[in-house]
PDB file of C-alpha atoms in Angstrom:
ATOM      1  CA  UNK A   2      20.349 -42.126  55.439  1.00 47.00           C
ATOM      2  CA  UNK A   3      20.737 -43.797  58.843  1.00 46.00           C
ATOM      3  CA  UNK A   4      20.097 -40.483  60.600  1.00 41.00           C
ATOM      4  CA  UNK A   5      16.925 -39.966  58.539  1.00 40.00           C
ATOM      5  CA  UNK A   6      15.600 -43.437  59.416  1.00 42.00           C
ATOM      6  CA  UNK A   7      16.390 -42.825  63.071  1.00 49.00           C
ATOM      7  CA  UNK A   8      14.514 -39.505  63.039  1.00 44.00           C
ATOM      8  CA  UNK A   9      11.506 -41.097  61.351  1.00 42.00           C
ATOM      9  CA  UNK A  10      11.445 -43.905  63.923  1.00 46.00           C
ATOM     10  CA  UNK A  11      11.588 -41.423  66.789  1.00 48.00           C
ATOM     11  CA  UNK A  12       8.803 -39.360  65.209  1.00 40.00           C
ATOM     12  CA  UNK A  13       6.542 -42.418  65.075  1.00 42.00           C
ATOM     13  CA  UNK A  14       7.336 -43.291  68.707  1.00 45.00           C
ATOM     14  CA  UNK A  15       6.666 -39.754  69.894  1.00 44.00           C
ATOM     15  CA  UNK A  16       3.325 -39.669  68.047  1.00 42.00           C
ATOM     16  CA  UNK A  17       2.341 -42.900  69.790  1.00 45.00           C
ATOM     17  CA  UNK A  18       3.522 -41.459  73.083  1.00 43.00           C
ATOM     18  CA  UNK A  19       1.508 -38.230  72.710  1.00 43.00           C
ATOM     19  CA  UNK A  20      -1.610 -40.187  71.779  1.00 42.00           C
ATOM     20  CA  UNK A  21      -1.652 -41.843  75.204  1.00 42.00           C
ATOM     21  CA  UNK A  22      -4.554 -40.819  77.474  1.00 38.00           C
ATOM     22  CA  UNK A  23      -4.320 -38.653  80.571  1.00 37.00           C
ATOM     23  CA  UNK A  24      -3.017 -40.602  83.608  1.00 38.00           C
ATOM     24  CA  UNK A  25      -6.406 -40.247  85.350  1.00 36.00           C
ATOM     25  CA  UNK A  26      -8.372 -41.616  82.376  1.00 34.00           C
ATOM     26  CA  UNK A  27      -7.081 -45.195  82.166  1.00 41.00           C
ATOM     27  CA  UNK A  28      -3.959 -47.222  82.801  1.00 47.00           C
ATOM     28  CA  UNK A  29      -1.254 -47.513  80.187  1.00 60.00           C
ATOM     29  CA  UNK A  30      -1.267 -50.675  78.101  1.00 77.00           C
ATOM     30  CA  UNK A  31       1.673 -53.020  77.605  1.00 85.00           C
ATOM     31  CA  UNK A  32       2.239 -51.484  74.172  1.00 88.00           C
ATOM     32  CA  UNK A  33       2.391 -48.001  75.717  1.00 89.00           C
ATOM     33  CA  UNK A  34       4.979 -49.225  78.240  1.00 92.00           C
ATOM     34  CA  UNK A  35       7.055 -50.719  75.434  1.00 92.00           C
ATOM     35  CA  UNK A  36       6.855 -47.434  73.514  1.00 93.00           C
ATOM     36  CA  UNK A  37       8.063 -45.545  76.576  1.00 94.00           C
ATOM     37  CA  UNK A  38      10.956 -47.996  77.056  1.00 95.00           C
ATOM     38  CA  UNK A  39      11.939 -47.520  73.411  1.00 95.00           C
ATOM     39  CA  UNK A  40      11.916 -43.726  73.752  1.00 94.00           C
ATOM     40  CA  UNK A  41      14.009 -43.834  76.930  1.00 96.00           C
ATOM     41  CA  UNK A  42      16.430 -46.297  75.305  1.00 96.00           C
ATOM     42  CA  UNK A  43      16.993 -43.866  72.441  1.00 95.00           C
ATOM     43  CA  UNK A  44      17.662 -40.914  74.765  1.00 95.00           C
ATOM     44  CA  UNK A  45      19.971 -43.054  76.902  1.00 96.00           C
ATOM     45  CA  UNK A  46      21.988 -44.043  73.808  1.00 96.00           C
ATOM     46  CA  UNK A  47      22.240 -40.399  72.784  1.00 95.00           C
ATOM     47  CA  UNK A  48      24.227 -39.781  75.969  1.00 95.00           C
ATOM     48  CA  UNK A  49      26.809 -42.388  74.886  1.00 95.00           C
ATOM     49  CA  UNK A  50      29.057 -40.090  72.855  1.00 90.00           C
ATOM     50  CA  UNK A  51      32.470 -41.761  72.683  1.00 89.00           C
ATOM     51  CA  UNK A  52      31.620 -43.689  75.844  1.00 92.00           C
ATOM     52  CA  UNK A  53      34.120 -45.251  78.179  1.00 94.00           C
ATOM     53  CA  UNK A  54      33.428 -48.747  79.367  1.00 94.00           C
ATOM     54  CA  UNK A  55      32.079 -48.817  82.907  1.00 95.00           C
ATOM     55  CA  UNK A  56      31.145 -45.106  83.029  1.00 96.00           C
ATOM     56  CA  UNK A  57      27.606 -43.976  83.828  1.00 97.00           C
ATOM     57  CA  UNK A  58      26.169 -41.405  81.408  1.00 97.00           C
ATOM     58  CA  UNK A  59      23.030 -39.485  82.360  1.00 97.00           C
ATOM     59  CA  UNK A  60      20.628 -38.405  79.607  1.00 95.00           C
ATOM     60  CA  UNK A  61      20.143 -34.641  79.739  1.00 88.00           C
ATOM     61  CA  UNK A  62      18.014 -33.946  76.650  1.00 85.00           C
ATOM     62  CA  UNK A  63      14.709 -35.529  77.574  1.00 90.00           C
ATOM     63  CA  UNK A  64      11.589 -33.894  76.053  1.00 89.00           C
ATOM     64  CA  UNK A  65       9.529 -31.475  78.116  1.00 88.00           C
ATOM     65  CA  UNK A  66       6.656 -33.962  78.449  1.00 88.00           C
ATOM     66  CA  UNK A  67       8.962 -36.282  80.424  1.00 91.00           C
ATOM     67  CA  UNK A  68       9.781 -33.857  83.216  1.00 90.00           C
ATOM     68  CA  UNK A  69      10.623 -35.800  86.371  1.00 92.00           C
ATOM     69  CA  UNK A  70      11.967 -38.877  84.533  1.00 96.00           C
ATOM     70  CA  UNK A  71      15.655 -39.779  84.877  1.00 97.00           C
ATOM     71  CA  UNK A  72      17.540 -41.956  82.386  1.00 98.00           C
ATOM     72  CA  UNK A  73      21.123 -43.194  82.320  1.00 98.00           C
ATOM     73  CA  UNK A  74      23.232 -45.596  80.256  1.00 98.00           C
ATOM     74  CA  UNK A  75      26.091 -47.891  81.257  1.00 97.00           C
ATOM     75  CA  UNK A  76      28.112 -49.734  78.576  1.00 97.00           C
ATOM     76  CA  UNK A  77      29.947 -52.876  79.664  1.00 96.00           C
ATOM     77  CA  UNK A  78      31.687 -55.909  78.210  1.00 96.00           C
ATOM     78  CA  UNK A  79      29.613 -59.019  78.721  1.00 95.00           C
ATOM     79  CA  UNK A  80      32.591 -61.112  79.893  1.00 94.00           C
ATOM     80  CA  UNK A  81      33.723 -58.489  82.389  1.00 94.00           C
ATOM     81  CA  UNK A  82      30.213 -58.055  83.747  1.00 94.00           C
ATOM     82  CA  UNK A  83      29.864 -61.808  84.208  1.00 95.00           C
ATOM     83  CA  UNK A  84      33.169 -62.124  86.060  1.00 94.00           C
ATOM     84  CA  UNK A  85      33.082 -58.971  88.150  1.00 94.00           C
ATOM     85  CA  UNK A  86      29.579 -57.552  88.215  1.00 95.00           C
ATOM     86  CA  UNK A  87      29.122 -53.840  88.857  1.00 96.00           C
ATOM     87  CA  UNK A  88      29.210 -52.617  92.461  1.00 93.00           C
ATOM     88  CA  UNK A  89      26.613 -49.805  92.262  1.00 95.00           C
ATOM     89  CA  UNK A  90      24.702 -48.507  89.261  1.00 97.00           C
ATOM     90  CA  UNK A  91      22.621 -45.783  90.898  1.00 97.00           C
ATOM     91  CA  UNK A  92      20.212 -47.843  93.082  1.00 97.00           C
ATOM     92  CA  UNK A  93      21.162 -51.185  91.496  1.00 97.00           C
ATOM     93  CA  UNK A  94      23.906 -53.444  92.869  1.00 97.00           C
ATOM     94  CA  UNK A  95      24.800 -55.929  90.132  1.00 96.00           C
ATOM     95  CA  UNK A  96      26.623 -59.087  91.262  1.00 95.00           C
ATOM     96  CA  UNK A  97      28.913 -61.246  89.196  1.00 94.00           C
ATOM     97  CA  UNK A  98      27.391 -64.112  87.235  1.00 94.00           C
ATOM     98  CA  UNK A  99      24.981 -62.017  85.159  1.00 94.00           C
ATOM     99  CA  UNK A 100      24.099 -63.853  81.916  1.00 93.00           C
ATOM    100  CA  UNK A 101      22.316 -62.353  78.916  1.00 93.00           C
ATOM    101  CA  UNK A 102      20.562 -64.107  76.041  1.00 93.00           C
ATOM    102  CA  UNK A 103      21.276 -63.870  73.197  1.00 94.00           C
ATOM    103  CA  UNK A 104      24.960 -63.351  73.873  1.00 94.00           C
ATOM    104  CA  UNK A 105      26.465 -60.021  72.801  1.00 95.00           C
ATOM    105  CA  UNK A 106      30.042 -58.856  73.115  1.00 95.00           C
ATOM    106  CA  UNK A 107      29.012 -55.510  74.594  1.00 96.00           C
ATOM    107  CA  UNK A 108      25.759 -54.580  76.279  1.00 97.00           C
ATOM    108  CA  UNK A 109      24.195 -51.389  77.587  1.00 97.00           C
ATOM    109  CA  UNK A 110      22.252 -51.286  80.848  1.00 98.00           C
ATOM    110  CA  UNK A 111      19.608 -48.544  80.683  1.00 98.00           C
ATOM    111  CA  UNK A 112      18.517 -47.115  84.019  1.00 98.00           C
ATOM    112  CA  UNK A 113      15.047 -45.567  84.442  1.00 98.00           C
ATOM    113  CA  UNK A 114      13.506 -43.530  87.246  1.00 98.00           C
ATOM    114  CA  UNK A 115       9.928 -42.773  86.205  1.00 97.00           C
ATOM    115  CA  UNK A 116       9.265 -40.333  89.044  1.00 95.00           C
ATOM    116  CA  UNK A 117       5.729 -38.924  88.934  1.00 92.00           C
ATOM    117  CA  UNK A 118       4.959 -41.035  85.849  1.00 93.00           C
ATOM    118  CA  UNK A 119       5.115 -44.258  87.887  1.00 94.00           C
ATOM    119  CA  UNK A 120       1.414 -44.595  88.692  1.00 92.00           C
ATOM    120  CA  UNK A 121       0.426 -43.854  85.093  1.00 92.00           C
ATOM    121  CA  UNK A 122       2.377 -46.678  83.516  1.00 93.00           C
ATOM    122  CA  UNK A 123       2.371 -49.114  86.434  1.00 95.00           C
ATOM    123  CA  UNK A 124      -0.882 -48.692  88.393  1.00 93.00           C
ATOM    124  CA  UNK A 125      -1.517 -51.077  91.275  1.00 93.00           C
ATOM    125  CA  UNK A 126      -5.110 -51.258  92.530  1.00 91.00           C
ATOM    126  CA  UNK A 127      -5.394 -51.199  96.327  1.00 93.00           C
ATOM    127  CA  UNK A 128      -1.694 -50.343  96.742  1.00 95.00           C
ATOM    128  CA  UNK A 129       0.211 -47.126  97.396  1.00 95.00           C
ATOM    129  CA  UNK A 130       3.712 -46.429  96.086  1.00 96.00           C
ATOM    130  CA  UNK A 131       6.401 -45.551  98.617  1.00 96.00           C
ATOM    131  CA  UNK A 132       9.057 -44.941  95.951  1.00 97.00           C
ATOM    132  CA  UNK A 133       9.187 -44.161  92.237  1.00 97.00           C
ATOM    133  CA  UNK A 134       9.375 -46.975  89.693  1.00 97.00           C
ATOM    134  CA  UNK A 135      12.995 -47.890  88.926  1.00 98.00           C
ATOM    135  CA  UNK A 136      13.854 -49.750  85.729  1.00 97.00           C
ATOM    136  CA  UNK A 137      16.894 -51.748  84.628  1.00 98.00           C
ATOM    137  CA  UNK A 138      16.867 -53.010  81.035  1.00 97.00           C
ATOM    138  CA  UNK A 139      19.671 -54.556  78.998  1.00 97.00           C
ATOM    139  CA  UNK A 140      20.238 -53.926  75.274  1.00 97.00           C
ATOM    140  CA  UNK A 141      22.904 -54.775  72.752  1.00 96.00           C
ATOM    141  CA  UNK A 142      25.767 -52.292  72.775  1.00 94.00           C
ATOM    142  CA  UNK A 143      27.132 -53.097  69.331  1.00 91.00           C
ATOM    143  CA  UNK A 144      25.395 -50.223  67.510  1.00 92.00           C
ATOM    144  CA  UNK A 145      24.900 -47.116  69.638  1.00 93.00           C
ATOM    145  CA  UNK A 146      22.872 -45.349  66.930  1.00 90.00           C
ATOM    146  CA  UNK A 147      20.218 -48.080  66.844  1.00 89.00           C
ATOM    147  CA  UNK A 148      16.689 -47.321  68.008  1.00 86.00           C
ATOM    148  CA  UNK A 149      13.738 -49.434  69.084  1.00 86.00           C
ATOM    149  CA  UNK A 150      15.995 -52.288  70.154  1.00 92.00           C
ATOM    150  CA  UNK A 151      14.661 -55.446  71.746  1.00 93.00           C
ATOM    151  CA  UNK A 152      15.602 -56.081  75.357  1.00 95.00           C
ATOM    152  CA  UNK A 153      18.043 -58.862  76.163  1.00 96.00           C
ATOM    153  CA  UNK A 154      16.980 -61.676  78.461  1.00 95.00           C
ATOM    154  CA  UNK A 155      19.108 -61.134  81.582  1.00 93.00           C
ATOM    155  CA  UNK A 156      19.381 -63.506  84.557  1.00 93.00           C
ATOM    156  CA  UNK A 157      21.547 -63.508  87.654  1.00 94.00           C
ATOM    157  CA  UNK A 158      23.023 -67.008  87.922  1.00 91.00           C
ATOM    158  CA  UNK A 159      24.625 -66.429  91.348  1.00 89.00           C
ATOM    159  CA  UNK A 160      23.755 -63.737  93.862  1.00 94.00           C
ATOM    160  CA  UNK A 161      20.594 -61.718  93.070  1.00 95.00           C
ATOM    161  CA  UNK A 162      20.527 -58.162  91.845  1.00 97.00           C
ATOM    162  CA  UNK A 163      19.796 -55.802  94.734  1.00 97.00           C
ATOM    163  CA  UNK A 164      17.710 -52.657  94.417  1.00 97.00           C
ATOM    164  CA  UNK A 165      18.468 -50.206  97.227  1.00 97.00           C
ATOM    165  CA  UNK A 166      15.772 -47.536  97.091  1.00 97.00           C
ATOM    166  CA  UNK A 167      16.780 -44.041  98.188  1.00 93.00           C
ATOM    167  CA  UNK A 168      13.714 -41.822  97.681  1.00 90.00           C
ATOM    168  CA  UNK A 169      11.273 -43.679  99.956  1.00 95.00           C
ATOM    169  CA  UNK A 170       8.206 -42.427 101.835  1.00 94.00           C
ATOM    170  CA  UNK A 171       7.446 -43.669 105.321  1.00 91.00           C
ATOM    171  CA  UNK A 172       4.981 -46.535 105.456  1.00 90.00           C
ATOM    172  CA  UNK A 173       1.693 -45.663 107.206  1.00 90.00           C
ATOM    173  CA  UNK A 174       1.250 -46.993 110.707  1.00 89.00           C
ATOM    174  CA  UNK A 175       0.167 -50.611 110.745  1.00 87.00           C
ATOM    175  CA  UNK A 176       1.351 -51.367 107.184  1.00 91.00           C
ATOM    176  CA  UNK A 177       4.307 -53.387 105.906  1.00 92.00           C
ATOM    177  CA  UNK A 178       6.274 -52.381 102.812  1.00 95.00           C
ATOM    178  CA  UNK A 179       6.548 -54.919 100.002  1.00 96.00           C
ATOM    179  CA  UNK A 180       8.703 -55.211  96.907  1.00 97.00           C
ATOM    180  CA  UNK A 181       6.928 -55.291  93.559  1.00 97.00           C
ATOM    181  CA  UNK A 182       8.531 -56.400  90.296  1.00 96.00           C
ATOM    182  CA  UNK A 183       7.043 -55.794  86.836  1.00 96.00           C
ATOM    183  CA  UNK A 184       8.288 -57.957  83.990  1.00 93.00           C
ATOM    184  CA  UNK A 185       8.365 -56.913  80.338  1.00 90.00           C
ATOM    185  CA  UNK A 186       5.026 -58.622  79.627  1.00 88.00           C
ATOM    186  CA  UNK A 187       3.085 -56.508  82.136  1.00 83.00           C
ATOM    187  CA  UNK A 188       2.812 -59.073  84.936  1.00 91.00           C
ATOM    188  CA  UNK A 189       3.877 -58.242  88.482  1.00 94.00           C
ATOM    189  CA  UNK A 190       4.953 -60.148  91.575  1.00 95.00           C
ATOM    190  CA  UNK A 191       5.359 -59.220  95.229  1.00 96.00           C
ATOM    191  CA  UNK A 192       8.192 -60.184  97.551  1.00 95.00           C
ATOM    192  CA  UNK A 193       9.472 -59.249 100.993  1.00 95.00           C
ATOM    193  CA  UNK A 194      11.874 -56.413 101.658  1.00 95.00           C
ATOM    194  CA  UNK A 195      15.256 -58.045 102.332  1.00 88.00           C
ATOM    195  CA  UNK A 196      16.947 -55.110 104.041  1.00 83.00           C
ATOM    196  CA  UNK A 197      16.580 -51.434 104.708  1.00 85.00           C
ATOM    197  CA  UNK A 198      14.473 -50.442 101.690  1.00 94.00           C
ATOM    198  CA  UNK A 199      16.164 -53.147  99.616  1.00 96.00           C
ATOM    199  CA  UNK A 200      14.629 -55.616  97.171  1.00 97.00           C
ATOM    200  CA  UNK A 201      16.235 -58.578  95.426  1.00 96.00           C
ATOM    201  CA  UNK A 202      15.654 -59.874  91.902  1.00 95.00           C
ATOM    202  CA  UNK A 203      17.239 -62.278  89.459  1.00 94.00           C
ATOM    203  CA  UNK A 204      15.842 -60.611  86.329  1.00 94.00           C
ATOM    204  CA  UNK A 205      15.581 -57.205  84.732  1.00 95.00           C
ATOM    205  CA  UNK A 206      12.391 -55.149  84.768  1.00 96.00           C
ATOM    206  CA  UNK A 207      10.814 -52.393  86.846  1.00 97.00           C
ATOM    207  CA  UNK A 208      10.774 -52.258  90.634  1.00 98.00           C
ATOM    208  CA  UNK A 209       9.280 -50.282  93.505  1.00 97.00           C
ATOM    209  CA  UNK A 210       8.230 -50.378  97.160  1.00 97.00           C
ATOM    210  CA  UNK A 211       4.499 -50.426  97.922  1.00 97.00           C
ATOM    211  CA  UNK A 212       2.106 -50.844 100.820  1.00 96.00           C
ATOM    212  CA  UNK A 213      -1.414 -52.160 100.723  1.00 92.00           C
ATOM    213  CA  UNK A 214      -3.947 -49.364 100.904  1.00 82.00           C
ATOM    214  CA  UNK A 215      -5.996 -49.374 104.102  1.00 73.00           C
ATOM    215  CA  UNK A 216      -9.259 -47.446 104.118  1.00 65.00           C
ATOM    216  CA  UNK A 217      -9.653 -45.071 107.090  1.00 64.00           C
ATOM    217  CA  UNK A 218     -11.884 -46.496 109.845  1.00 62.00           C
ATOM    218  CA  UNK A 219     -15.423 -45.121 110.056  1.00 65.00           C
ATOM    219  CA  UNK A 220     -16.030 -42.407 112.634  1.00 62.00           C
ATOM    220  CA  UNK A 221     -17.378 -43.886 115.895  1.00 63.00           C
ATOM    221  CA  UNK A 222     -21.022 -43.228 116.729  1.00 59.00           C
ATOM    222  CA  UNK A 223     -21.540 -41.492 120.100  1.00 54.00           C
ATOM    223  CA  UNK A 224     -22.880 -43.682 122.901  1.00 54.00           C
ATOM    224  CA  UNK A 225     -26.177 -42.740 124.658  1.00 53.00           C
ATOM    225  CA  UNK A 226     -24.268 -41.680 127.776  1.00 53.00           C
ATOM    226  CA  UNK A 227     -21.923 -39.384 125.908  1.00 51.00           C
ATOM    227  CA  UNK A 228     -22.915 -35.727 125.517  1.00 50.00           C
ATOM    228  CA  UNK A 229     -24.432 -34.667 122.264  1.00 46.00           C
ATOM    229  CA  UNK A 230     -21.845 -33.262 119.854  1.00 49.00           C
ATOM    230  CA  UNK A 231     -21.794 -29.536 119.350  1.00 46.00           C
ATOM    231  CA  UNK A 232     -23.275 -28.782 115.944  1.00 47.00           C
ATOM    232  CA  UNK A 233     -20.860 -27.243 113.561  1.00 52.00           C
ATOM    233  CA  UNK A 234     -21.511 -24.161 111.490  1.00 50.00           C
ATOM    234  CA  UNK A 235     -21.976 -26.312 108.431  1.00 59.00           C
ATOM    235  CA  UNK A 236     -24.552 -28.443 110.283  1.00 54.00           C
ATOM    236  CA  UNK A 237     -26.401 -25.317 111.387  1.00 55.00           C
ATOM    237  CA  UNK A 238     -26.471 -24.042 107.836  1.00 64.00           C
ATOM    238  CA  UNK A 239     -27.927 -27.343 106.642  1.00 66.00           C
ATOM    239  CA  UNK A 240     -30.593 -27.250 109.418  1.00 65.00           C
ATOM    240  CA  UNK A 241     -31.518 -23.658 108.578  1.00 71.00           C
ATOM    241  CA  UNK A 242     -31.741 -24.603 104.938  1.00 76.00           C
ATOM    242  CA  UNK A 243     -34.151 -27.440 105.753  1.00 77.00           C
ATOM    243  CA  UNK A 244     -36.315 -25.070 107.891  1.00 75.00           C
ATOM    244  CA  UNK A 245     -36.499 -22.544 105.064  1.00 80.00           C
ATOM    245  CA  UNK A 246     -37.412 -25.282 102.611  1.00 85.00           C
ATOM    246  CA  UNK A 247     -40.280 -26.422 104.871  1.00 85.00           C
ATOM    247  CA  UNK A 248     -41.527 -22.859 105.421  1.00 80.00           C
ATOM    248  CA  UNK A 249     -41.308 -22.126 101.722  1.00 84.00           C
ATOM    249  CA  UNK A 250     -43.298 -25.259 100.925  1.00 84.00           C
ATOM    250  CA  UNK A 251     -46.046 -24.330 103.439  1.00 83.00           C
ATOM    251  CA  UNK A 252     -46.277 -20.731 102.207  1.00 86.00           C
ATOM    252  CA  UNK A 253     -46.311 -21.895  98.614  1.00 85.00           C
ATOM    253  CA  UNK A 254     -49.172 -24.279  99.400  1.00 85.00           C
ATOM    254  CA  UNK A 255     -51.179 -21.498 101.073  1.00 87.00           C
ATOM    255  CA  UNK A 256     -50.645 -19.176  98.124  1.00 87.00           C
ATOM    256  CA  UNK A 257     -51.816 -21.858  95.720  1.00 88.00           C
ATOM    257  CA  UNK A 258     -54.907 -22.517  97.885  1.00 87.00           C
ATOM    258  CA  UNK A 259     -55.836 -18.793  97.963  1.00 86.00           C
ATOM    259  CA  UNK A 260     -55.373 -18.534  94.211  1.00 89.00           C
ATOM    260  CA  UNK A 261     -57.612 -21.590  93.731  1.00 85.00           C
ATOM    261  CA  UNK A 262     -60.483 -20.087  95.773  1.00 84.00           C
ATOM    262  CA  UNK A 263     -60.110 -16.759  94.011  1.00 88.00           C
ATOM    263  CA  UNK A 264     -60.396 -18.592  90.724  1.00 88.00           C
ATOM    264  CA  UNK A 265     -63.553 -20.405  91.917  1.00 86.00           C
ATOM    265  CA  UNK A 266     -65.172 -17.104  93.032  1.00 87.00           C
ATOM    266  CA  UNK A 267     -64.294 -15.477  89.762  1.00 85.00           C
ATOM    267  CA  UNK A 268     -65.911 -18.322  87.805  1.00 86.00           C
ATOM    268  CA  UNK A 269     -69.102 -18.111  89.913  1.00 87.00           C
ATOM    269  CA  UNK A 270     -69.219 -14.339  89.477  1.00 86.00           C
ATOM    270  CA  UNK A 271     -68.854 -14.725  85.727  1.00 86.00           C
ATOM    271  CA  UNK A 272     -71.749 -17.225  85.627  1.00 85.00           C
ATOM    272  CA  UNK A 273     -73.990 -14.892  87.684  1.00 82.00           C
ATOM    273  CA  UNK A 274     -73.249 -11.930  85.434  1.00 84.00           C
ATOM    274  CA  UNK A 275     -74.024 -14.070  82.412  1.00 83.00           C
ATOM    275  CA  UNK A 276     -77.462 -15.017  83.790  1.00 79.00           C
ATOM    276  CA  UNK A 277     -78.305 -11.386  84.537  1.00 78.00           C
ATOM    277  CA  UNK A 278     -77.376 -10.404  80.996  1.00 78.00           C
ATOM    278  CA  UNK A 279     -79.591 -13.162  79.603  1.00 75.00           C
ATOM    279  CA  UNK A 280     -82.570 -11.958  81.694  1.00 75.00           C
ATOM    280  CA  UNK A 281     -82.044  -8.400  80.556  1.00 69.00           C
ATOM    281  CA  UNK A 282     -81.959  -9.450  76.905  1.00 74.00           C
ATOM    282  CA  UNK A 283     -85.187 -11.471  77.398  1.00 69.00           C
ATOM    283  CA  UNK A 284     -86.917  -8.487  78.968  1.00 64.00           C
ATOM    284  CA  UNK A 285     -85.875  -6.197  76.151  1.00 64.00           C
ATOM    285  CA  UNK A 286     -87.274  -8.636  73.583  1.00 62.00           C
ATOM    286  CA  UNK A 287     -91.034  -8.112  74.750  1.00 55.00           C
ATOM    287  CA  UNK A 288     -93.571  -5.396  73.589  1.00 53.00           C
ATOM    288  CA  UNK A 289     -92.612  -2.011  74.965  1.00 56.00           C
ATOM    289  CA  UNK A 290     -95.170  -0.082  77.029  1.00 55.00           C
ATOM    290  CA  UNK A 291     -96.157   3.484  76.319  1.00 60.00           C
ATOM    291  CA  UNK A 292     -95.023   5.768  79.063  1.00 65.00           C
ATOM    292  CA  UNK A 293     -96.883   8.918  80.076  1.00 65.00           C
ATOM    293  CA  UNK A 294     -95.847  11.673  82.376  1.00 67.00           C
ATOM    294  CA  UNK A 295     -97.988  12.237  85.454  1.00 64.00           C
ATOM    295  CA  UNK A 296     -96.432  15.080  87.299  1.00 63.00           C
ATOM    296  CA  UNK A 297     -92.858  14.225  87.951  1.00 62.00           C
ATOM    297  CA  UNK A 298     -93.501  10.491  87.507  1.00 62.00           C
ATOM    298  CA  UNK A 299     -93.636   8.361  84.369  1.00 62.00           C
ATOM    299  CA  UNK A 300     -96.143   5.507  84.191  1.00 62.00           C
ATOM    300  CA  UNK A 301     -97.380   3.198  81.477  1.00 61.00           C
ATOM    301  CA  UNK A 302    -100.508   4.376  79.679  1.00 61.00           C
ATOM    302  CA  UNK A 303    -102.836   3.016  76.960  1.00 57.00           C
ATOM    303  CA  UNK A 304    -102.497   4.686  73.619  1.00 55.00           C
ATOM    304  CA  UNK A 305    -106.024   3.870  72.207  1.00 54.00           C
ATOM    305  CA  UNK A 306    -109.469   3.892  73.898  1.00 52.00           C
ATOM    306  CA  UNK A 307    -111.663   1.027  72.733  1.00 53.00           C
ATOM    307  CA  UNK A 308    -115.073   2.739  73.359  1.00 57.00           C
ATOM    308  CA  UNK A 309    -115.714   6.435  73.435  1.00 58.00           C
ATOM    309  CA  UNK A 310    -118.040   7.588  76.229  1.00 58.00           C
ATOM    310  CA  UNK A 311    -121.580   8.763  75.137  1.00 58.00           C
ATOM    311  CA  UNK A 312    -123.603  11.247  77.105  1.00 56.00           C
ATOM    312  CA  UNK A 313    -127.249  10.567  77.726  1.00 56.00           C
ATOM    313  CA  UNK A 314    -128.283  13.874  76.095  1.00 59.00           C
ATOM    314  CA  UNK A 315    -127.050  12.555  72.816  1.00 53.00           C
ATOM    315  CA  UNK A 316    -129.844   9.878  72.810  1.00 49.00           C
ATOM    316  CA  UNK A 317    -132.643  12.366  73.373  1.00 52.00           C
ATOM    317  CA  UNK A 318    -135.230  12.572  70.535  1.00 45.00           C
TER     318      UNK A 318
END
């Protein structure tokens, strides 16, 4: 029954985890960070099979969608941790005097290295990461099969906890590396680097080294005395493109102008032809003349003579 409940809880957490947006879409919320911590806590506890006190166990069965993330678990007695501390837990140096609330007889320190998932869950505007996000969270170690546990409130009452980063990029010229600490509520604070890539803290959480992002300076404009820069091939292509655009516009305008005048001439020609047709129809509507042949020529002729000619002999008595 306990195994079934554990599987159901993990299924719900994984569904929530897969529903998160792409890292370039938006930053992860505090709830998404808590879900990730719960998933990593479960996989860290899975590595604690018959654990020995004070031995570091690395989780080796992380899901494929968490490639690049490293998780480990360290089970300790609270009294022993308070009196002796722990010299080096991966990048974390834990001094004596560590106090957890509420008190538990045994606790488990879960180590996280988020690798390439750091900027997704812990984005910092105007800052660049020099190292991956490292996490140190404390949980109760009484029940190693428990899932979705709440973190213990851990404080260093004496010397601070030191984080000695190993995988660190070189800071750009003119920048100064800073320590950044993220608490469990999503807030963050900056502090100075105390040693060679080392940060100090009195509480648990997530840590990294960052530098403030500096925009590249604008390219200097050439002075009047300096020689003109040699145009690049890309600049020549852009100039040629502009020339062709201008020529194309001029030629297109000329073509449109010629087409306009051709249209005007065609309209005038149509009107003239229409007038000629009207005149021809008017002429055909009158009385036709009788045509007579005179040699090889046709000419109009009268069809009826009004008065017949009379010879004078016809009036003789």
